[in-house]
Amino acid sequence: MSESHQDKQHKARQQKVKQQVDARIANATEEKGLLLVITGNGKGKSTSGFGTVTRAVGHGQQCGVAQFIKGTWENGERNVLEKLGVEFHVMATGFTWETQDKQADTEAAQALWQECKRMLSDASLDLVLFDELTYMVTFGYIELAEVIDALNHRPAHQSVIITGRGAHRQLVELADTVSEVRNVKHAFDAGIKARKGIDW
Ligand code: ATP
Ligand code: MG
């Protein structure tokens, strides 16, 4: 069967795309640990972060996780990843939305931030995830300058993922890859309860 005009057109288009992709691959020669920021109001930020940790673990890489805010919450990812050697740190007291105790929240955030700084100086860690860190900066519980300084001085091969809404402009600027998850719709808005295995 001879190639139709459409087939030929398709082939020519695909060849052009391939040339462009090949050129971009050839241009990407730098190798270093990355800073990823996953922000925005839609669902999928933390799950994306944990998905990437899972991917790294699957390649035998060493990973660490610090979770701000959700300290006392159940967490499905932890049940799996900790067994596979991922170190987990959470806020000891959870987060005191109810009491609005700024002093207690600052102390809890600061204690976890010390673990983050330690991980950022640990060259044995290939990837660290700081889940919901953005809020700590927004609320002033952790100094932005200190976060940026620790990120800048981490081991060159180490990648970092920061998740949370409203990522500070300077974190976005510093990051190599930034994704904003947009909320198109969410079950919660239709009165549907958060679901085990989907939401935590
Ligand atoms: P996930 O952990 O499911 O990836 P996320 O990290 O993007 O969500 P967060 O802002 O951390 O979202 O929200 C934590 C919880 O709130 C999750 O249970 C999530 O399903 C839920 N959630 C996320 N986006 C929305 C939204 N737009 N409206 C209501 N609930 C949401
Ligand atoms: Mg989240």
PDB file of N, CA, C and O in Angstrom, residues 87-147:
ATOM      1  N   GLU A  87      14.008   8.151  55.226  1.00  0.00           N
ATOM      2  CA  GLU A  87      13.854   8.735  56.563  1.00  0.00           C
ATOM      3  C   GLU A  87      12.742   9.773  56.563  1.00  0.00           C
ATOM      4  O   GLU A  87      12.626  10.578  55.644  1.00  0.00           O
ATOM      5  N   PHE A  88      11.891   9.695  57.572  1.00  0.00           N
ATOM      6  CA  PHE A  88      10.744  10.600  57.694  1.00  0.00           C
ATOM      7  C   PHE A  88      10.860  11.450  58.950  1.00  0.00           C
ATOM      8  O   PHE A  88      11.201  10.954  60.017  1.00  0.00           O
ATOM      9  N   HIS A  89      10.548  12.716  58.803  1.00  0.00           N
ATOM     10  CA  HIS A  89      10.481  13.607  59.960  1.00  0.00           C
ATOM     11  C   HIS A  89       9.192  14.404  59.844  1.00  0.00           C
ATOM     12  O   HIS A  89       8.872  14.922  58.773  1.00  0.00           O
ATOM     13  N   VAL A  90       8.462  14.485  60.940  1.00  0.00           N
ATOM     14  CA  VAL A  90       7.209  15.250  60.932  1.00  0.00           C
ATOM     15  C   VAL A  90       7.220  16.201  62.125  1.00  0.00           C
ATOM     16  O   VAL A  90       8.028  16.064  63.030  1.00  0.00           O
ATOM     17  N   MET A  91       6.293  17.161  62.108  1.00  0.00           N
ATOM     18  CA  MET A  91       6.223  18.077  63.234  1.00  0.00           C
ATOM     19  C   MET A  91       5.674  17.333  64.441  1.00  0.00           C
ATOM     20  O   MET A  91       4.573  16.755  64.385  1.00  0.00           O
ATOM     21  N   ALA A  92       6.455  17.330  65.508  1.00  0.00           N
ATOM     22  CA  ALA A  92       6.148  16.516  66.681  1.00  0.00           C
ATOM     23  C   ALA A  92       4.748  16.805  67.234  1.00  0.00           C
ATOM     24  O   ALA A  92       4.013  15.898  67.599  1.00  0.00           O
ATOM     25  N   THR A  93       4.386  18.051  67.256  1.00  0.00           N
ATOM     26  CA  THR A  93       3.121  18.407  67.888  1.00  0.00           C
ATOM     27  C   THR A  93       1.989  18.539  66.882  1.00  0.00           C
ATOM     28  O   THR A  93       0.890  18.914  67.240  1.00  0.00           O
ATOM     29  N   GLY A  94       2.277  18.258  65.628  1.00  0.00           N
ATOM     30  CA  GLY A  94       1.257  18.562  64.624  1.00  0.00           C
ATOM     31  C   GLY A  94       1.174  20.061  64.497  1.00  0.00           C
ATOM     32  O   GLY A  94       2.058  20.782  64.958  1.00  0.00           O
ATOM     33  N   PHE A  95       0.091  20.540  63.949  1.00  0.00           N
ATOM     34  CA  PHE A  95       0.009  21.967  63.738  1.00  0.00           C
ATOM     35  C   PHE A  95      -1.215  22.498  64.447  1.00  0.00           C
ATOM     36  O   PHE A  95      -2.281  21.906  64.390  1.00  0.00           O
ATOM     37  N   THR A  96      -1.040  23.597  65.153  1.00  0.00           N
ATOM     38  CA  THR A  96      -2.103  24.038  66.067  1.00  0.00           C
ATOM     39  C   THR A  96      -3.036  25.074  65.439  1.00  0.00           C
ATOM     40  O   THR A  96      -3.152  26.187  65.916  1.00  0.00           O
ATOM     41  N   TRP A  97      -3.680  24.685  64.328  1.00  0.00           N
ATOM     42  CA  TRP A  97      -4.640  25.599  63.686  1.00  0.00           C
ATOM     43  C   TRP A  97      -5.660  26.070  64.711  1.00  0.00           C
ATOM     44  O   TRP A  97      -6.057  27.224  64.747  1.00  0.00           O
ATOM     45  N   GLU A  98      -6.073  25.109  65.552  1.00  0.00           N
ATOM     46  CA  GLU A  98      -7.162  25.386  66.494  1.00  0.00           C
ATOM     47  C   GLU A  98      -6.753  26.411  67.546  1.00  0.00           C
ATOM     48  O   GLU A  98      -7.463  27.366  67.814  1.00  0.00           O
ATOM     49  N   THR A  99      -5.560  26.178  68.135  1.00  0.00           N
ATOM     50  CA  THR A  99      -5.168  27.050  69.247  1.00  0.00           C
ATOM     51  C   THR A  99      -4.588  28.374  68.770  1.00  0.00           C
ATOM     52  O   THR A  99      -4.510  29.322  69.534  1.00  0.00           O
ATOM     53  N   GLN A 100      -4.135  28.410  67.508  1.00  0.00           N
ATOM     54  CA  GLN A 100      -3.540  29.636  66.956  1.00  0.00           C
ATOM     55  C   GLN A 100      -2.384  30.116  67.832  1.00  0.00           C
ATOM     56  O   GLN A 100      -2.231  31.311  68.035  1.00  0.00           O
ATOM     57  N   ASP A 101      -1.646  29.166  68.347  1.00  0.00           N
ATOM     58  CA  ASP A 101      -0.540  29.496  69.232  1.00  0.00           C
ATOM     59  C   ASP A 101       0.724  29.681  68.398  1.00  0.00           C
ATOM     60  O   ASP A 101       1.403  28.726  68.053  1.00  0.00           O
ATOM     61  N   LYS A 102       1.019  30.918  68.080  1.00  0.00           N
ATOM     62  CA  LYS A 102       2.123  31.210  67.158  1.00  0.00           C
ATOM     63  C   LYS A 102       3.461  30.730  67.706  1.00  0.00           C
ATOM     64  O   LYS A 102       4.292  30.206  66.964  1.00  0.00           O
ATOM     65  N   GLN A 103       3.637  30.901  69.020  1.00  0.00           N
ATOM     66  CA  GLN A 103       4.889  30.501  69.650  1.00  0.00           C
ATOM     67  C   GLN A 103       5.109  28.987  69.498  1.00  0.00           C
ATOM     68  O   GLN A 103       6.176  28.543  69.077  1.00  0.00           O
ATOM     69  N   ALA A 104       4.069  28.207  69.784  1.00  0.00           N
ATOM     70  CA  ALA A 104       4.167  26.743  69.703  1.00  0.00           C
ATOM     71  C   ALA A 104       4.395  26.303  68.254  1.00  0.00           C
ATOM     72  O   ALA A 104       5.203  25.414  67.980  1.00  0.00           O
ATOM     73  N   ASP A 105       3.694  26.950  67.324  1.00  0.00           N
ATOM     74  CA  ASP A 105       3.853  26.606  65.908  1.00  0.00           C
ATOM     75  C   ASP A 105       5.268  26.915  65.418  1.00  0.00           C
ATOM     76  O   ASP A 105       5.860  26.144  64.671  1.00  0.00           O
ATOM     77  N   THR A 106       5.770  28.062  65.846  1.00  0.00           N
ATOM     78  CA  THR A 106       7.123  28.449  65.432  1.00  0.00           C
ATOM     79  C   THR A 106       8.139  27.440  65.950  1.00  0.00           C
ATOM     80  O   THR A 106       9.025  27.011  65.210  1.00  0.00           O
ATOM     81  N   GLU A 107       7.973  27.037  67.205  1.00  0.00           N
ATOM     82  CA  GLU A 107       8.910  26.071  67.792  1.00  0.00           C
ATOM     83  C   GLU A 107       8.844  24.735  67.056  1.00  0.00           C
ATOM     84  O   GLU A 107       9.871  24.126  66.765  1.00  0.00           O
ATOM     85  N   ALA A 108       7.625  24.283  66.750  1.00  0.00           N
ATOM     86  CA  ALA A 108       7.458  23.003  66.045  1.00  0.00           C
ATOM     87  C   ALA A 108       8.072  23.081  64.649  1.00  0.00           C
ATOM     88  O   ALA A 108       8.767  22.165  64.205  1.00  0.00           O
ATOM     89  N   ALA A 109       7.831  24.199  63.972  1.00  0.00           N
ATOM     90  CA  ALA A 109       8.388  24.382  62.620  1.00  0.00           C
ATOM     91  C   ALA A 109       9.907  24.457  62.663  1.00  0.00           C
ATOM     92  O   ALA A 109      10.594  23.850  61.840  1.00  0.00           O
ATOM     93  N   GLN A 110      10.417  25.176  63.659  1.00  0.00           N
ATOM     94  CA  GLN A 110      11.867  25.334  63.785  1.00  0.00           C
ATOM     95  C   GLN A 110      12.555  23.995  64.081  1.00  0.00           C
ATOM     96  O   GLN A 110      13.619  23.710  63.530  1.00  0.00           O
ATOM     97  N   ALA A 111      11.925  23.188  64.932  1.00  0.00           N
ATOM     98  CA  ALA A 111      12.509  21.882  65.262  1.00  0.00           C
ATOM     99  C   ALA A 111      12.629  21.025  64.006  1.00  0.00           C
ATOM    100  O   ALA A 111      13.657  20.381  63.770  1.00  0.00           O
ATOM    101  N   LEU A 112      11.593  21.057  63.183  1.00  0.00           N
ATOM    102  CA  LEU A 112      11.625  20.260  61.949  1.00  0.00           C
ATOM    103  C   LEU A 112      12.612  20.856  60.947  1.00  0.00           C
ATOM    104  O   LEU A 112      13.286  20.129  60.206  1.00  0.00           O
ATOM    105  N   TRP A 113      12.692  22.177  60.933  1.00  0.00           N
ATOM    106  CA  TRP A 113      13.635  22.847  60.021  1.00  0.00           C
ATOM    107  C   TRP A 113      15.085  22.449  60.337  1.00  0.00           C
ATOM    108  O   TRP A 113      15.918  22.345  59.443  1.00  0.00           O
ATOM    109  N   GLN A 114      15.382  22.185  61.614  1.00  0.00           N
ATOM    110  CA  GLN A 114      16.739  21.732  61.978  1.00  0.00           C
ATOM    111  C   GLN A 114      17.033  20.398  61.283  1.00  0.00           C
ATOM    112  O   GLN A 114      18.141  20.181  60.793  1.00  0.00           O
ATOM    113  N   GLU A 115      16.030  19.525  61.239  1.00  0.00           N
ATOM    114  CA  GLU A 115      16.194  18.235  60.538  1.00  0.00           C
ATOM    115  C   GLU A 115      16.406  18.481  59.039  1.00  0.00           C
ATOM    116  O   GLU A 115      17.211  17.802  58.401  1.00  0.00           O
ATOM    117  N   CYS A 116      15.676  19.427  58.507  1.00  0.00           N
ATOM    118  CA  CYS A 116      15.813  19.755  57.076  1.00  0.00           C
ATOM    119  C   CYS A 116      17.235  20.226  56.783  1.00  0.00           C
ATOM    120  O   CYS A 116      17.848  19.816  55.795  1.00  0.00           O
ATOM    121  N   LYS A 117      17.737  21.097  57.649  1.00  0.00           N
ATOM    122  CA  LYS A 117      19.095  21.623  57.438  1.00  0.00           C
ATOM    123  C   LYS A 117      20.124  20.503  57.506  1.00  0.00           C
ATOM    124  O   LYS A 117      21.066  20.464  56.732  1.00  0.00           O
ATOM    125  N   ARG A 118      19.903  19.589  58.442  1.00  0.00           N
ATOM    126  CA  ARG A 118      20.818  18.448  58.552  1.00  0.00           C
ATOM    127  C   ARG A 118      20.771  17.622  57.259  1.00  0.00           C
ATOM    128  O   ARG A 118      21.807  17.247  56.724  1.00  0.00           O
ATOM    129  N   MET A 119      19.565  17.392  56.739  1.00  0.00           N
ATOM    130  CA  MET A 119      19.452  16.609  55.501  1.00  0.00           C
ATOM    131  C   MET A 119      20.103  17.346  54.333  1.00  0.00           C
ATOM    132  O   MET A 119      20.712  16.730  53.454  1.00  0.00           O
ATOM    133  N   LEU A 120      19.987  18.674  54.342  1.00  0.00           N
ATOM    134  CA  LEU A 120      20.590  19.474  53.260  1.00  0.00           C
ATOM    135  C   LEU A 120      22.112  19.511  53.342  1.00  0.00           C
ATOM    136  O   LEU A 120      22.772  20.027  52.438  1.00  0.00           O
ATOM    137  N   SER A 121      22.671  19.000  54.437  1.00  0.00           N
ATOM    138  CA  SER A 121      24.132  18.935  54.511  1.00  0.00           C
ATOM    139  C   SER A 121      24.609  17.483  54.490  1.00  0.00           C
ATOM    140  O   SER A 121      25.788  17.212  54.682  1.00  0.00           O
ATOM    141  N   ASP A 122      23.685  16.566  54.249  1.00  0.00           N
ATOM    142  CA  ASP A 122      24.009  15.137  54.243  1.00  0.00           C
ATOM    143  C   ASP A 122      24.185  14.653  52.796  1.00  0.00           C
ATOM    144  O   ASP A 122      23.196  14.449  52.073  1.00  0.00           O
ATOM    145  N   ALA A 123      25.424  14.470  52.401  1.00  0.00           N
ATOM    146  CA  ALA A 123      25.727  14.120  51.009  1.00  0.00           C
ATOM    147  C   ALA A 123      25.267  12.705  50.650  1.00  0.00           C
ATOM    148  O   ALA A 123      25.250  12.343  49.468  1.00  0.00           O
ATOM    149  N   SER A 124      24.880  11.905  51.653  1.00  0.00           N
ATOM    150  CA  SER A 124      24.406  10.555  51.322  1.00  0.00           C
ATOM    151  C   SER A 124      22.960  10.593  50.807  1.00  0.00           C
ATOM    152  O   SER A 124      22.466   9.603  50.277  1.00  0.00           O
ATOM    153  N   LEU A 125      22.285  11.715  50.984  1.00  0.00           N
ATOM    154  CA  LEU A 125      20.895  11.830  50.512  1.00  0.00           C
ATOM    155  C   LEU A 125      20.858  12.375  49.082  1.00  0.00           C
ATOM    156  O   LEU A 125      21.367  13.458  48.799  1.00  0.00           O
ATOM    157  N   ASP A 126      20.229  11.610  48.201  1.00  0.00           N
ATOM    158  CA  ASP A 126      20.114  12.039  46.799  1.00  0.00           C
ATOM    159  C   ASP A 126      18.939  12.980  46.593  1.00  0.00           C
ATOM    160  O   ASP A 126      18.968  13.840  45.716  1.00  0.00           O
ATOM    161  N   LEU A 127      17.895  12.761  47.389  1.00  0.00           N
ATOM    162  CA  LEU A 127      16.652  13.540  47.198  1.00  0.00           C
ATOM    163  C   LEU A 127      15.979  13.772  48.540  1.00  0.00           C
ATOM    164  O   LEU A 127      15.842  12.845  49.339  1.00  0.00           O
ATOM    165  N   VAL A 128      15.581  15.009  48.767  1.00  0.00           N
ATOM    166  CA  VAL A 128      14.792  15.301  49.964  1.00  0.00           C
ATOM    167  C   VAL A 128      13.511  16.020  49.568  1.00  0.00           C
ATOM    168  O   VAL A 128      13.495  16.834  48.637  1.00  0.00           O
ATOM    169  N   LEU A 129      12.444  15.683  50.268  1.00  0.00           N
ATOM    170  CA  LEU A 129      11.134  16.300  50.031  1.00  0.00           C
ATOM    171  C   LEU A 129      10.737  17.088  51.265  1.00  0.00           C
ATOM    172  O   LEU A 129      10.689  16.531  52.369  1.00  0.00           O
ATOM    173  N   PHE A 130      10.490  18.381  51.075  1.00  0.00           N
ATOM    174  CA  PHE A 130       9.984  19.226  52.155  1.00  0.00           C
ATOM    175  C   PHE A 130       8.524  19.539  51.828  1.00  0.00           C
ATOM    176  O   PHE A 130       8.223  20.494  51.117  1.00  0.00           O
ATOM    177  N   ASP A 131       7.647  18.700  52.372  1.00  0.00           N
ATOM    178  CA  ASP A 131       6.232  18.785  52.040  1.00  0.00           C
ATOM    179  C   ASP A 131       5.569  19.904  52.850  1.00  0.00           C
ATOM    180  O   ASP A 131       5.652  19.916  54.074  1.00  0.00           O
ATOM    181  N   GLU A 132       4.924  20.817  52.155  1.00  0.00           N
ATOM    182  CA  GLU A 132       4.201  21.960  52.759  1.00  0.00           C
ATOM    183  C   GLU A 132       5.127  22.980  53.411  1.00  0.00           C
ATOM    184  O   GLU A 132       4.714  23.715  54.310  1.00  0.00           O
ATOM    185  N   LEU A 133       6.358  23.044  52.959  1.00  0.00           N
ATOM    186  CA  LEU A 133       7.289  24.032  53.534  1.00  0.00           C
ATOM    187  C   LEU A 133       6.877  25.478  53.216  1.00  0.00           C
ATOM    188  O   LEU A 133       7.142  26.385  54.004  1.00  0.00           O
ATOM    189  N   THR A 134       6.214  25.671  52.092  1.00  0.00           N
ATOM    190  CA  THR A 134       5.903  27.042  51.651  1.00  0.00           C
ATOM    191  C   THR A 134       5.160  27.841  52.729  1.00  0.00           C
ATOM    192  O   THR A 134       5.408  29.030  52.895  1.00  0.00           O
ATOM    193  N   TYR A 135       4.264  27.161  53.454  1.00  0.00           N
ATOM    194  CA  TYR A 135       3.457  27.865  54.465  1.00  0.00           C
ATOM    195  C   TYR A 135       4.313  28.388  55.614  1.00  0.00           C
ATOM    196  O   TYR A 135       4.010  29.423  56.184  1.00  0.00           O
ATOM    197  N   MET A 136       5.363  27.630  55.945  1.00  0.00           N
ATOM    198  CA  MET A 136       6.219  28.026  57.064  1.00  0.00           C
ATOM    199  C   MET A 136       6.897  29.359  56.771  1.00  0.00           C
ATOM    200  O   MET A 136       7.087  30.188  57.649  1.00  0.00           O
ATOM    201  N   VAL A 137       7.249  29.529  55.500  1.00  0.00           N
ATOM    202  CA  VAL A 137       7.869  30.781  55.061  1.00  0.00           C
ATOM    203  C   VAL A 137       6.811  31.885  55.052  1.00  0.00           C
ATOM    204  O   VAL A 137       7.045  32.988  55.555  1.00  0.00           O
ATOM    205  N   THR A 138       5.634  31.572  54.516  1.00  0.00           N
ATOM    206  CA  THR A 138       4.548  32.563  54.439  1.00  0.00           C
ATOM    207  C   THR A 138       4.166  33.069  55.830  1.00  0.00           C
ATOM    208  O   THR A 138       3.970  34.265  56.026  1.00  0.00           O
ATOM    209  N   PHE A 139       4.072  32.148  56.793  1.00  0.00           N
ATOM    210  CA  PHE A 139       3.654  32.539  58.146  1.00  0.00           C
ATOM    211  C   PHE A 139       4.803  33.157  58.955  1.00  0.00           C
ATOM    212  O   PHE A 139       4.590  33.615  60.071  1.00  0.00           O
ATOM    213  N   GLY A 140       6.022  33.106  58.395  1.00  0.00           N
ATOM    214  CA  GLY A 140       7.160  33.680  59.108  1.00  0.00           C
ATOM    215  C   GLY A 140       7.706  32.769  60.198  1.00  0.00           C
ATOM    216  O   GLY A 140       8.448  33.213  61.071  1.00  0.00           O
ATOM    217  N   TYR A 141       7.385  31.484  60.147  1.00  0.00           N
ATOM    218  CA  TYR A 141       7.899  30.549  61.156  1.00  0.00           C
ATOM    219  C   TYR A 141       9.344  30.143  60.831  1.00  0.00           C
ATOM    220  O   TYR A 141      10.091  29.750  61.715  1.00  0.00           O
ATOM    221  N   ILE A 142       9.666  30.184  59.556  1.00  0.00           N
ATOM    222  CA  ILE A 142      11.039  29.899  59.127  1.00  0.00           C
ATOM    223  C   ILE A 142      11.461  31.046  58.203  1.00  0.00           C
ATOM    224  O   ILE A 142      10.681  31.482  57.353  1.00  0.00           O
ATOM    225  N   GLU A 143      12.684  31.518  58.393  1.00  0.00           N
ATOM    226  CA  GLU A 143      13.197  32.642  57.602  1.00  0.00           C
ATOM    227  C   GLU A 143      13.475  32.214  56.164  1.00  0.00           C
ATOM    228  O   GLU A 143      14.200  31.237  55.938  1.00  0.00           O
ATOM    229  N   LEU A 144      12.939  32.956  55.223  1.00  0.00           N
ATOM    230  CA  LEU A 144      13.186  32.670  53.807  1.00  0.00           C
ATOM    231  C   LEU A 144      14.689  32.672  53.499  1.00  0.00           C
ATOM    232  O   LEU A 144      15.186  31.789  52.797  1.00  0.00           O
ATOM    233  N   ALA A 145      15.402  33.667  54.032  1.00  0.00           N
ATOM    234  CA  ALA A 145      16.843  33.794  53.747  1.00  0.00           C
ATOM    235  C   ALA A 145      17.598  32.547  54.210  1.00  0.00           C
ATOM    236  O   ALA A 145      18.535  32.093  53.542  1.00  0.00           O
ATOM    237  N   GLU A 146      17.148  31.990  55.336  1.00  0.00           N
ATOM    238  CA  GLU A 146      17.811  30.797  55.864  1.00  0.00           C
ATOM    239  C   GLU A 146      17.548  29.585  54.960  1.00  0.00           C
ATOM    240  O   GLU A 146      18.439  28.761  54.735  1.00  0.00           O
ATOM    241  N   VAL A 147      16.333  29.500  54.456  1.00  0.00           N
ATOM    242  CA  VAL A 147      15.979  28.405  53.539  1.00  0.00           C
ATOM    243  C   VAL A 147      16.824  28.508  52.269  1.00  0.00           C
ATOM    244  O   VAL A 147      17.426  27.513  51.824  1.00  0.00           O
TER     245      VAL A 147
END
